[in-house]
C-alpha positions as a Markdown table, in Angstrom:
| # | Residue | x | y | z |
|---|---|---|---|---|
| 1 | Met | 101.7 | 81.1 | 117.2 |
| 2 | Lys | 103.7 | 77.9 | 117.5 |
| 3 | Lys | 107.2 | 78.4 | 116.2 |
| 4 | Ile | 107.3 | 77.0 | 112.6 |
| 5 | Ile | 110.6 | 76.3 | 110.9 |
| 6 | Val | 110.2 | 76.1 | 107.2 |
| 7 | Leu | 113.1 | 76.0 | 104.8 |
| 8 | Phe | 112.2 | 77.6 | 101.4 |
| 9 | Leu | 115.7 | 76.5 | 100.3 |
| 10 | Phe | 115.7 | 77.6 | 96.7 |
| 11 | Leu | 111.9 | 77.2 | 96.1 |
| 12 | Gly | 111.5 | 80.9 | 95.5 |
| 13 | Leu | 114.2 | 81.0 | 92.8 |
| 14 | Ser | 112.1 | 78.7 | 90.7 |
| 15 | Leu | 108.7 | 79.9 | 91.9 |
| 16 | Ile | 107.4 | 76.4 | 91.9 |
| 17 | Ser | 105.2 | 75.3 | 94.8 |
| 18 | Cys | 106.2 | 72.5 | 97.1 |
| 19 | Asp | 103.4 | 71.5 | 99.4 |
| 20 | Ala | 105.4 | 69.1 | 101.5 |
| 21 | Glu | 108.0 | 70.3 | 103.9 |
| 22 | Phe | 111.0 | 68.0 | 104.6 |
| 23 | Leu | 114.3 | 68.5 | 106.3 |
| 24 | Asp | 116.8 | 67.2 | 103.8 |
| 25 | Pro | 120.4 | 66.7 | 105.2 |
| 26 | Thr | 121.8 | 67.2 | 101.7 |
| 27 | Lys | 120.4 | 70.8 | 101.5 |
| 28 | Pro | 121.3 | 74.0 | 103.3 |
| 29 | Thr | 120.3 | 74.6 | 106.9 |
| 30 | Glu | 118.1 | 77.5 | 107.8 |
| 31 | Gly | 121.1 | 79.4 | 109.0 |
| 32 | Asp | 122.8 | 78.9 | 105.6 |
| 33 | Val | 119.7 | 80.2 | 103.8 |
| 34 | Phe | 119.3 | 83.4 | 105.7 |
| 35 | Ser | 123.0 | 84.2 | 106.0 |
| 36 | Ser | 123.8 | 84.5 | 102.3 |
| 37 | Arg | 122.7 | 86.8 | 99.5 |
| 38 | Ser | 121.4 | 83.9 | 97.3 |
| 39 | Gly | 119.6 | 82.3 | 100.2 |
| 40 | Leu | 117.9 | 85.5 | 101.2 |
| 41 | Ile | 116.8 | 86.2 | 97.6 |
| 42 | Gly | 115.5 | 82.6 | 97.4 |
| 43 | Ala | 113.6 | 83.1 | 100.7 |
| 44 | Ala | 112.1 | 86.4 | 99.5 |
| 45 | Asn | 110.9 | 84.8 | 96.3 |
| 46 | Gly | 109.6 | 81.9 | 98.3 |
| 47 | Leu | 107.3 | 84.2 | 100.1 |
| 48 | Gln | 105.6 | 85.0 | 96.8 |
| 49 | Ser | 105.4 | 81.3 | 95.8 |
| 50 | Lys | 104.0 | 80.3 | 99.2 |
| 51 | Trp | 101.4 | 83.1 | 99.1 |
| 52 | Ser | 100.2 | 82.6 | 95.5 |
| 53 | Ile | 100.5 | 79.0 | 94.4 |
| 54 | Gly | 98.5 | 75.9 | 95.3 |
| 55 | Arg | 95.3 | 75.0 | 97.0 |
| 56 | Gln | 96.9 | 75.7 | 100.4 |
| 57 | Ser | 97.9 | 79.2 | 99.4 |
| 58 | Pro | 96.3 | 82.4 | 100.9 |
| 59 | Val | 95.3 | 83.3 | 97.3 |
| 60 | Tyr | 93.1 | 80.2 | 97.2 |
| 61 | Thr | 91.9 | 80.3 | 100.8 |
| 62 | Ile | 91.1 | 84.0 | 100.9 |
| 63 | Ile | 89.1 | 84.0 | 97.7 |
| 64 | Thr | 87.4 | 80.7 | 98.5 |
| 65 | Gly | 86.7 | 81.5 | 102.2 |
| 66 | Ser | 85.3 | 84.9 | 101.6 |
| 67 | Gly | 83.5 | 83.8 | 98.4 |
| 68 | Phe | 81.5 | 81.0 | 100.2 |
| 69 | Thr | 81.0 | 83.0 | 103.4 |
| 70 | Thr | 79.5 | 86.0 | 101.5 |
| 71 | Asn | 77.5 | 84.0 | 98.9 |
| 72 | Glu | 79.7 | 84.8 | 95.9 |
| 73 | Leu | 80.1 | 81.1 | 95.0 |
| 74 | Arg | 78.1 | 78.0 | 94.3 |
| 75 | Leu | 79.3 | 74.5 | 95.3 |
| 76 | Leu | 79.3 | 71.9 | 92.6 |
| 77 | Asn | 80.0 | 68.9 | 94.8 |
| 78 | Ala | 78.8 | 68.6 | 98.4 |
| 79 | Gly | 81.6 | 66.1 | 98.8 |
| 80 | Asn | 84.0 | 69.0 | 99.1 |
| 81 | Val | 83.2 | 69.1 | 102.8 |
| 82 | Asp | 85.4 | 72.1 | 103.7 |
| 83 | Glu | 83.9 | 74.4 | 101.1 |
| 84 | Ala | 80.4 | 73.1 | 102.0 |
| 85 | Glu | 80.9 | 74.0 | 105.6 |
| 86 | Leu | 81.8 | 77.6 | 104.7 |
| 87 | Leu | 78.7 | 77.8 | 102.5 |
| 88 | Thr | 76.4 | 76.6 | 105.2 |
| 89 | Gly | 78.2 | 78.6 | 107.9 |
| 90 | Gly | 77.2 | 79.0 | 111.5 |
| 91 | Val | 78.0 | 76.1 | 113.7 |
| 92 | Ser | 78.6 | 73.9 | 110.7 |
| 93 | Val | 82.1 | 75.5 | 110.2 |
| 94 | Ser | 84.5 | 73.2 | 112.0 |
| 95 | Ser | 87.8 | 74.0 | 113.6 |
| 96 | Lys | 89.2 | 71.2 | 111.4 |
| 97 | Asn | 88.1 | 73.0 | 108.2 |
| 98 | Ala | 91.0 | 72.7 | 105.7 |
| 99 | Val | 90.4 | 76.0 | 104.0 |
| 100 | Ile | 90.5 | 77.8 | 107.4 |
| 101 | Asn | 93.4 | 75.8 | 108.6 |
| 102 | Asn | 95.4 | 76.5 | 105.5 |
| 103 | Leu | 94.5 | 80.2 | 105.6 |
| 104 | Trp | 95.7 | 80.4 | 109.2 |
| 105 | Ser | 98.9 | 78.3 | 109.0 |
| 106 | Gln | 100.1 | 79.5 | 105.6 |
| 107 | Ser | 99.7 | 83.1 | 106.6 |
| 108 | Leu | 101.6 | 82.6 | 109.9 |
| 109 | Val | 104.4 | 80.7 | 108.1 |
| 110 | Ile | 104.7 | 83.6 | 105.6 |
| 111 | Tyr | 104.6 | 86.1 | 108.4 |
| 112 | Ala | 107.4 | 84.3 | 110.3 |
| 113 | Glu | 109.5 | 83.7 | 107.1 |
| 114 | Ala | 109.1 | 87.4 | 106.1 |
| 115 | Gln | 110.4 | 88.5 | 109.5 |
| 116 | Lys | 113.4 | 86.2 | 109.1 |
| 117 | Val | 114.2 | 87.9 | 105.8 |
| 118 | Leu | 113.9 | 91.3 | 107.4 |
| 119 | Asp | 116.0 | 90.3 | 110.4 |
| 120 | Asn | 118.8 | 89.2 | 108.1 |
| 121 | Ile | 118.6 | 92.0 | 105.5 |
| 122 | Gly | 122.1 | 93.1 | 106.5 |
| 123 | Val | 123.7 | 90.4 | 104.4 |
| 124 | Ile | 122.6 | 92.3 | 101.3 |
| 125 | Ser | 125.1 | 95.1 | 100.5 |
| 126 | Val | 123.9 | 96.4 | 97.1 |
| 127 | Pro | 121.4 | 99.3 | 97.9 |
| 128 | Val | 118.8 | 98.5 | 95.2 |
| 129 | Glu | 118.9 | 94.8 | 96.3 |
| 130 | Lys | 118.6 | 95.6 | 100.0 |
| 131 | Ala | 115.7 | 98.0 | 99.4 |
| 132 | Ser | 113.8 | 95.7 | 97.1 |
| 133 | Ile | 114.1 | 92.7 | 99.3 |
| 134 | Phe | 113.2 | 94.7 | 102.4 |
| 135 | Val | 110.0 | 96.1 | 100.7 |
| 136 | His | 109.2 | 92.7 | 99.1 |
| 137 | Ala | 109.3 | 90.9 | 102.5 |
| 138 | Ser | 107.5 | 93.7 | 104.3 |
| 139 | Ile | 104.6 | 93.5 | 101.8 |
| 140 | Tyr | 104.1 | 89.8 | 102.5 |
| 141 | Lys | 104.5 | 90.2 | 106.2 |
| 142 | Ala | 101.8 | 92.9 | 106.1 |
| 143 | Met | 99.5 | 90.9 | 103.8 |
| 144 | Ala | 99.8 | 88.0 | 106.2 |
| 145 | Thr | 98.6 | 89.8 | 109.3 |
| 146 | Gly | 96.3 | 92.1 | 107.3 |
| 147 | Thr | 94.6 | 89.0 | 105.9 |
| 148 | Leu | 94.2 | 87.1 | 109.1 |
| 149 | Val | 92.6 | 90.0 | 110.9 |
| 150 | Gln | 89.8 | 90.0 | 108.2 |
| 151 | Phe | 88.8 | 86.5 | 109.1 |
| 152 | Phe | 89.7 | 86.0 | 112.8 |
| 153 | Glu | 88.8 | 88.2 | 115.8 |
| 154 | Lys | 92.3 | 88.1 | 117.2 |
| 155 | Val | 95.7 | 87.2 | 115.8 |
| 156 | Pro | 99.2 | 86.4 | 117.4 |
| 157 | Leu | 101.9 | 88.8 | 116.4 |
| 158 | Gln | 104.8 | 86.9 | 118.0 |
| 159 | Thr | 106.5 | 83.9 | 116.6 |
| 160 | Thr | 107.3 | 82.4 | 120.0 |
| 161 | Lys | 105.8 | 79.4 | 121.7 |
| 162 | Asn | 102.5 | 80.0 | 123.4 |
| 163 | Ala | 102.2 | 83.5 | 121.9 |
| 164 | Gly | 99.5 | 85.8 | 123.1 |
| 165 | Phe | 96.8 | 87.0 | 120.8 |
| 166 | Ser | 96.4 | 90.7 | 119.8 |
| 167 | Ser | 93.3 | 92.7 | 119.3 |
| 168 | Arg | 92.0 | 93.6 | 115.8 |
| 169 | Ala | 93.0 | 97.2 | 116.3 |
| 170 | Asp | 96.5 | 96.2 | 117.4 |
| 171 | Val | 96.9 | 93.8 | 114.4 |
| 172 | Ile | 95.8 | 96.4 | 111.9 |
| 173 | Ala | 98.2 | 99.0 | 113.5 |
| 174 | Ala | 101.1 | 96.5 | 113.3 |
| 175 | Thr | 100.2 | 95.8 | 109.6 |
| 176 | Ile | 100.3 | 99.5 | 108.9 |
| 177 | Ala | 103.6 | 99.9 | 110.8 |
| 178 | Thr | 105.1 | 97.1 | 108.7 |
| 179 | Leu | 104.2 | 98.9 | 105.5 |
| 180 | Lys | 105.3 | 102.3 | 106.9 |
| 181 | Ser | 108.7 | 100.9 | 107.7 |
| 182 | Thr | 109.4 | 100.5 | 104.0 |
| 183 | Glu | 109.1 | 104.2 | 103.2 |
| 184 | Ile | 112.8 | 104.9 | 103.5 |
| 185 | Tyr | 113.4 | 102.3 | 100.8 |
| 186 | Leu | 110.7 | 103.0 | 98.4 |
| 187 | Gly | 112.7 | 105.4 | 96.2 |
| 188 | Thr | 115.4 | 102.7 | 95.7 |
| 189 | Ala | 113.2 | 99.5 | 95.6 |
| 190 | Asn | 113.0 | 99.1 | 91.9 |
| 191 | Gly | 113.6 | 95.3 | 91.8 |
| 192 | Phe | 116.5 | 93.5 | 90.2 |
| 193 | Ser | 117.2 | 90.4 | 88.2 |
| 194 | Gly | 116.6 | 87.3 | 90.4 |
| 195 | Leu | 113.8 | 88.8 | 92.5 |
| 196 | Ala | 110.3 | 88.3 | 91.3 |
| 197 | Gly | 109.7 | 91.4 | 89.2 |
| 198 | Asn | 105.9 | 91.6 | 88.8 |
| 199 | Ile | 105.2 | 93.8 | 91.9 |
| 200 | Lys | 105.6 | 97.5 | 91.7 |
| 201 | Tyr | 106.8 | 98.1 | 95.2 |
| 202 | Lys | 106.0 | 101.8 | 95.8 |
| 203 | Asn | 102.5 | 101.6 | 94.3 |
| 204 | Thr | 101.7 | 98.3 | 96.1 |
| 205 | Val | 102.7 | 99.7 | 99.5 |
| 206 | His | 100.6 | 102.8 | 99.0 |
| 207 | Ala | 97.6 | 100.7 | 97.8 |
| 208 | Leu | 97.9 | 98.4 | 100.9 |
| 209 | Leu | 98.3 | 101.4 | 103.2 |
| 210 | Ala | 95.1 | 102.9 | 101.8 |
| 211 | Arg | 93.3 | 99.5 | 102.3 |
| 212 | Phe | 94.4 | 99.0 | 105.9 |
| 213 | Tyr | 94.0 | 102.6 | 107.0 |
| 214 | Leu | 90.4 | 102.3 | 105.7 |
| 215 | Met | 90.0 | 99.1 | 107.7 |
| 216 | Ala | 91.3 | 101.0 | 110.8 |
| 217 | Gly | 88.8 | 103.8 | 110.3 |
| 218 | Asp | 91.5 | 106.3 | 109.6 |
| 219 | Asn | 89.9 | 108.0 | 106.7 |
| 220 | Asp | 92.3 | 110.8 | 106.4 |
| 221 | Asn | 95.4 | 108.6 | 105.9 |
| 222 | Ala | 93.4 | 106.2 | 103.7 |
| 223 | Leu | 92.8 | 109.1 | 101.4 |
| 224 | Val | 96.4 | 110.3 | 101.5 |
| 225 | Tyr | 97.7 | 107.0 | 100.4 |
| 226 | Ala | 95.0 | 106.3 | 97.9 |
| 227 | Asn | 95.9 | 109.6 | 96.2 |
| 228 | Leu | 99.5 | 108.3 | 95.8 |
| 229 | Val | 98.6 | 105.2 | 93.8 |
| 230 | Asp | 99.2 | 105.3 | 90.1 |
| 231 | Leu | 96.1 | 103.6 | 88.7 |
| 232 | Ser | 97.9 | 102.7 | 85.5 |
| 233 | Ser | 100.4 | 100.6 | 87.3 |
| 234 | Lys | 99.9 | 96.8 | 87.8 |
| 235 | Ser | 101.2 | 94.5 | 90.5 |
| 236 | Thr | 100.3 | 90.9 | 89.9 |
| 237 | Phe | 100.9 | 87.2 | 90.7 |
| 238 | Leu | 102.0 | 85.5 | 87.5 |
| 239 | Tyr | 101.2 | 81.9 | 86.6 |
| 240 | Asp | 102.2 | 79.4 | 83.9 |
| 241 | Ala | 101.8 | 75.8 | 82.9 |
| 242 | Val | 103.9 | 74.7 | 85.9 |
| 243 | Ser | 102.8 | 77.2 | 88.6 |
| 244 | Asn | 99.1 | 77.3 | 88.0 |
| 245 | Asn | 96.5 | 80.0 | 88.9 |
| 246 | Pro | 95.1 | 78.3 | 92.0 |
| 247 | Ile | 91.5 | 79.4 | 91.5 |
| 248 | Ala | 91.5 | 78.3 | 87.9 |
| 249 | Phe | 93.3 | 75.0 | 88.5 |
| 250 | Asn | 91.5 | 74.0 | 91.7 |
| 251 | Ala | 88.0 | 75.4 | 91.1 |
| 252 | Ile | 86.9 | 77.1 | 87.9 |
| 253 | Leu | 88.5 | 74.6 | 85.5 |
| 254 | Thr | 87.7 | 71.6 | 87.8 |
| 255 | Pro | 84.2 | 70.2 | 87.2 |
| 256 | Asn | 83.5 | 69.3 | 90.9 |
| 257 | Asn | 84.5 | 72.2 | 93.0 |
| 258 | Tyr | 82.9 | 75.6 | 92.6 |
| 259 | Gln | 81.8 | 78.4 | 90.2 |
| 260 | Pro | 80.3 | 81.9 | 90.5 |
| 261 | Ile | 76.9 | 81.7 | 92.0 |
| 262 | Asp | 75.0 | 83.6 | 89.3 |
| 263 | Arg | 75.1 | 86.7 | 87.2 |
| 264 | Asn | 73.9 | 88.8 | 90.2 |
| 265 | Phe | 77.1 | 87.8 | 92.0 |
| 266 | Gly | 74.9 | 86.6 | 94.9 |
| 267 | Leu | 73.8 | 90.1 | 95.8 |
| 268 | Pro | 70.3 | 91.0 | 97.0 |
| 269 | Thr | 68.0 | 92.1 | 94.2 |
| 270 | Ala | 68.4 | 95.8 | 95.2 |
| 271 | Leu | 72.2 | 95.6 | 94.9 |
| 272 | Ala | 72.5 | 93.3 | 91.9 |
| 273 | Pro | 74.3 | 94.6 | 88.8 |
| 274 | Thr | 72.2 | 95.8 | 85.9 |
| 275 | Ala | 72.2 | 93.8 | 82.7 |
| 276 | Leu | 74.2 | 96.5 | 81.0 |
| 277 | Asp | 77.1 | 96.4 | 83.6 |
| 278 | Gly | 80.2 | 95.4 | 81.6 |
| 279 | Arg | 81.7 | 93.9 | 84.7 |
| 280 | Val | 79.3 | 91.0 | 84.6 |
| 281 | Asn | 80.6 | 89.6 | 81.3 |
| 282 | Phe | 84.2 | 90.3 | 82.6 |
| 283 | Tyr | 83.8 | 88.0 | 85.6 |
| 284 | Ile | 81.2 | 85.6 | 84.2 |
| 285 | Thr | 81.6 | 83.7 | 80.9 |
| 286 | Pro | 79.0 | 85.3 | 78.6 |
| 287 | Gly | 76.1 | 83.0 | 77.8 |
| 288 | Ser | 77.1 | 80.4 | 80.4 |
| 289 | Asn | 74.1 | 78.8 | 82.1 |
| 290 | Pro | 74.8 | 77.8 | 84.8 |
| 291 | Thr | 77.4 | 80.5 | 85.3 |
| 292 | Thr | 81.1 | 79.8 | 84.9 |
| 293 | Gly | 83.9 | 82.0 | 85.9 |
| 294 | Ala | 86.0 | 84.2 | 83.7 |
| 295 | Gly | 87.9 | 87.3 | 84.6 |
| 296 | Phe | 91.2 | 86.3 | 86.3 |
| 297 | Phe | 90.2 | 82.7 | 86.7 |
| 298 | Asp | 89.4 | 81.0 | 83.5 |
| 299 | Ser | 93.0 | 79.9 | 82.5 |
| 300 | Asn | 95.7 | 78.2 | 84.5 |
| 301 | Ser | 98.1 | 80.9 | 83.3 |
| 302 | Lys | 95.9 | 84.0 | 84.0 |
| 303 | Leu | 97.5 | 86.6 | 86.3 |
| 304 | Ile | 95.8 | 87.7 | 89.5 |
| 305 | Pro | 96.1 | 91.3 | 90.7 |
| 306 | Leu | 97.4 | 92.2 | 94.1 |
| 307 | Tyr | 94.8 | 95.0 | 94.0 |
| 308 | Leu | 92.6 | 96.6 | 91.4 |
| 309 | Pro | 92.6 | 100.3 | 90.4 |
| 310 | Gly | 88.8 | 100.3 | 91.1 |
| 311 | Glu | 89.5 | 99.4 | 94.7 |
| 312 | Ile | 91.6 | 102.6 | 95.1 |
| 313 | Thr | 89.0 | 104.8 | 93.5 |
| 314 | Leu | 86.3 | 103.3 | 95.7 |
| 315 | Ile | 88.4 | 103.8 | 98.8 |
| 316 | Lys | 88.4 | 107.5 | 97.9 |
| 317 | Ala | 84.7 | 107.5 | 97.4 |
| 318 | Glu | 84.1 | 105.7 | 100.7 |
| 319 | Val | 86.4 | 108.1 | 102.6 |
| 320 | Tyr | 84.6 | 111.1 | 101.2 |
| 321 | Ala | 81.2 | 109.6 | 102.0 |
| 322 | Arg | 82.1 | 108.7 | 105.6 |
| 323 | Lys | 83.4 | 112.3 | 106.0 |
| 324 | Asn | 80.0 | 113.5 | 104.6 |
| 325 | Leu | 81.7 | 115.1 | 101.6 |
| 326 | Leu | 79.0 | 113.7 | 99.4 |
| 327 | Leu | 79.7 | 115.5 | 96.1 |
| 328 | Glu | 83.3 | 114.5 | 96.2 |
| 329 | Ala | 82.2 | 110.9 | 97.0 |
| 330 | Val | 79.9 | 110.9 | 93.9 |
| 331 | Ile | 82.7 | 112.2 | 91.7 |
| 332 | Glu | 84.9 | 109.2 | 92.7 |
| 333 | Leu | 82.0 | 106.8 | 92.5 |
| 334 | Asn | 81.2 | 108.0 | 89.0 |
| 335 | Lys | 84.8 | 107.3 | 87.9 |
| 336 | Val | 84.1 | 103.6 | 88.6 |
| 337 | Leu | 80.5 | 103.6 | 87.1 |
| 338 | Thr | 81.5 | 105.3 | 83.9 |
| 339 | Lys | 84.9 | 103.6 | 83.4 |
| 340 | Thr | 85.2 | 101.6 | 80.2 |
| 341 | Ala | 87.2 | 98.3 | 80.0 |
| 342 | Gly | 89.8 | 100.1 | 77.8 |
| 343 | Ala | 90.4 | 102.8 | 80.5 |
| 344 | Asp | 91.2 | 100.2 | 83.2 |
| 345 | Ala | 94.6 | 98.6 | 83.6 |
| 346 | Phe | 93.1 | 95.2 | 83.9 |
| 347 | Gly | 90.1 | 95.7 | 81.6 |
| 348 | Val | 87.5 | 95.9 | 84.4 |
| 349 | Gly | 84.9 | 98.4 | 83.2 |
| 350 | Ala | 81.2 | 99.0 | 84.1 |
| 351 | Asn | 80.6 | 101.4 | 81.2 |
| 352 | Leu | 77.4 | 102.7 | 83.0 |
| 353 | Pro | 75.8 | 106.1 | 83.4 |
| 354 | Pro | 76.8 | 108.3 | 86.4 |
| 355 | Tyr | 75.1 | 107.9 | 89.8 |
| 356 | Ala | 71.6 | 109.2 | 89.7 |
| 357 | Gly | 70.4 | 108.2 | 93.1 |
| 358 | Thr | 69.6 | 110.3 | 96.2 |
| 359 | Ile | 72.5 | 112.4 | 97.4 |
| 360 | Asp | 72.6 | 111.4 | 101.1 |
| 361 | Gln | 75.2 | 109.5 | 103.0 |
| 362 | Ala | 73.3 | 106.2 | 103.5 |
| 363 | Asn | 72.4 | 105.8 | 99.9 |
| 364 | Ile | 75.9 | 106.7 | 98.6 |
| 365 | Leu | 77.6 | 104.3 | 101.0 |
| 366 | Thr | 75.2 | 101.6 | 99.8 |
| 367 | Glu | 76.1 | 102.3 | 96.2 |
| 368 | Ile | 79.8 | 102.2 | 97.1 |
| 369 | Tyr | 79.4 | 98.9 | 98.8 |
| 370 | Arg | 77.4 | 97.6 | 95.8 |
| 371 | Asn | 80.2 | 98.6 | 93.4 |
| 372 | Arg | 82.9 | 97.1 | 95.6 |
| 373 | Cys | 81.0 | 93.8 | 95.5 |
| 374 | Ile | 80.9 | 94.0 | 91.7 |
| 375 | Glu | 84.2 | 95.7 | 90.8 |
| 376 | Leu | 86.2 | 93.6 | 93.3 |
| 377 | Tyr | 84.3 | 90.3 | 92.7 |
| 378 | Met | 86.2 | 87.2 | 94.0 |
| 379 | Ser | 89.0 | 89.4 | 95.4 |
| 380 | Gly | 88.5 | 88.0 | 98.9 |
| 381 | Leu | 87.6 | 91.5 | 100.3 |
| 382 | Lys | 83.8 | 91.1 | 100.5 |
| 383 | Phe | 83.9 | 89.4 | 104.0 |
| 384 | Glu | 85.6 | 92.4 | 105.5 |
| 385 | Asp | 83.5 | 94.8 | 103.5 |
| 386 | Ser | 80.2 | 93.2 | 104.5 |
| 387 | Arg | 81.0 | 93.8 | 108.2 |
| 388 | Arg | 82.4 | 97.3 | 107.7 |
| 389 | Phe | 79.3 | 98.4 | 105.8 |
| 390 | Asn | 77.1 | 96.8 | 108.5 |
| 391 | Arg | 75.3 | 94.6 | 106.1 |
| 392 | Pro | 72.7 | 92.2 | 107.5 |
| 393 | Asn | 74.0 | 89.0 | 109.0 |
| 394 | Thr | 71.8 | 87.1 | 106.6 |
| 395 | Glu | 74.3 | 88.2 | 103.8 |
| 396 | Arg | 77.1 | 86.2 | 105.3 |
| 397 | Ser | 77.2 | 82.7 | 106.7 |
| 398 | Arg | 79.5 | 83.7 | 109.6 |
| 399 | Asn | 81.0 | 86.9 | 111.1 |
| 400 | Trp | 84.4 | 85.3 | 112.1 |
| 401 | Tyr | 86.1 | 82.0 | 111.7 |
| 402 | Pro | 86.9 | 79.6 | 114.5 |
| 403 | Tyr | 90.5 | 79.1 | 115.4 |
| 404 | Pro | 92.1 | 76.0 | 113.9 |
| 405 | Asp | 92.7 | 72.9 | 116.0 |
| 406 | Ser | 96.4 | 73.1 | 114.9 |
| 407 | Glu | 96.6 | 76.4 | 117.0 |
| 408 | Arg | 94.3 | 75.5 | 119.9 |
| 409 | Phe | 96.1 | 72.2 | 120.6 |
| 410 | Asn | 99.5 | 73.8 | 120.6 |
| 411 | Asn | 98.8 | 77.2 | 122.2 |
| 412 | Pro | 96.9 | 77.5 | 125.5 |
| 413 | Asn | 96.5 | 81.2 | 124.8 |
| 414 | Thr | 94.1 | 80.5 | 121.9 |
| 415 | Pro | 90.9 | 82.5 | 122.5 |
| 416 | Ala | 87.5 | 80.9 | 122.7 |
| 417 | Asp | 85.9 | 80.5 | 119.2 |
| 418 | Pro | 83.4 | 83.2 | 118.2 |
| 419 | Val | 79.8 | 82.1 | 118.5 |
| 420 | Asn | 79.2 | 83.0 | 114.8 |
């Protein structure tokens, strides 16, 4: 990873995105920002702004990249070359692709800036502030590496010039270690005035640990942390008329970018949602033809969840299924199938009958995958899920992304691009 110096200045305090990065001699230096309480709070808030606002943000690039690569989305204008490349896939995906380049560079910037916040946490003396900022920055550091490893075969974990690249297993382990390092602070990290307050820190850490332990194949720990998540608690990215929901603003409410592919969510016929599945009308505007997006993406001020309660329940179901505890897996699966919109913290409800299929591991895992694709539609998780469940290559346009030119031209340790 090439060393990137980004001054958030007081961007985070206003939570307003600034796409350009300038060194302004009238503003504080990097040392000033990270050596004061107000500067560190601003930098911590800047992590959230950088992650969630704008077309260059990971929120946009994760949902867009995964969505086109796994057939969730339809392109409205082939002139949007970067999105079109992801839809076509294969060798058509260029190392110059802007979605991929932004996903890579923004995640690495956030990773580096989060580490600077953690390295300077000693300037905060009030326990609740220190704990909250430490957990806040750790969450974004973990999401940065944990996101990159879902799209790229290898990822650098150092912020030095010509950094080496780490294996998938090592990156996931580092991501988990970052989240585990927060545990001594979770009892105190309750947020405070001045720090973005829409993330429930303990719950979010536990939810992310469940997610990444599942990715690591550590089913026992995935279950431990999934069981710690309060499904009524909500952690969200908030938006308004100034700081817009990036999917709504740049895609769904824009007539020439993209929309959901169809009411089957692009799934094969055997996996498509039934007409009675309440989640279809949650994510797709009822009666729209061609389909238009709803859910979390039909207003510039709609919130976007960091994770959904249904993800946690489906993690439990998958763990039990992979451990061949099939009756336990069906119990968790049925919680998602029978859940009504009113029983879900975000209003996502299938309201369907319980599972009535064959009780064997293969069929139950397929049903769990099917429900992840529907329950977690346009969450950015389907790309990772598709590989983990060994779905056919025909259901995704690539297996991994090529490394951006911005990295290859500046780091001789950049690995060869994957073939597909």
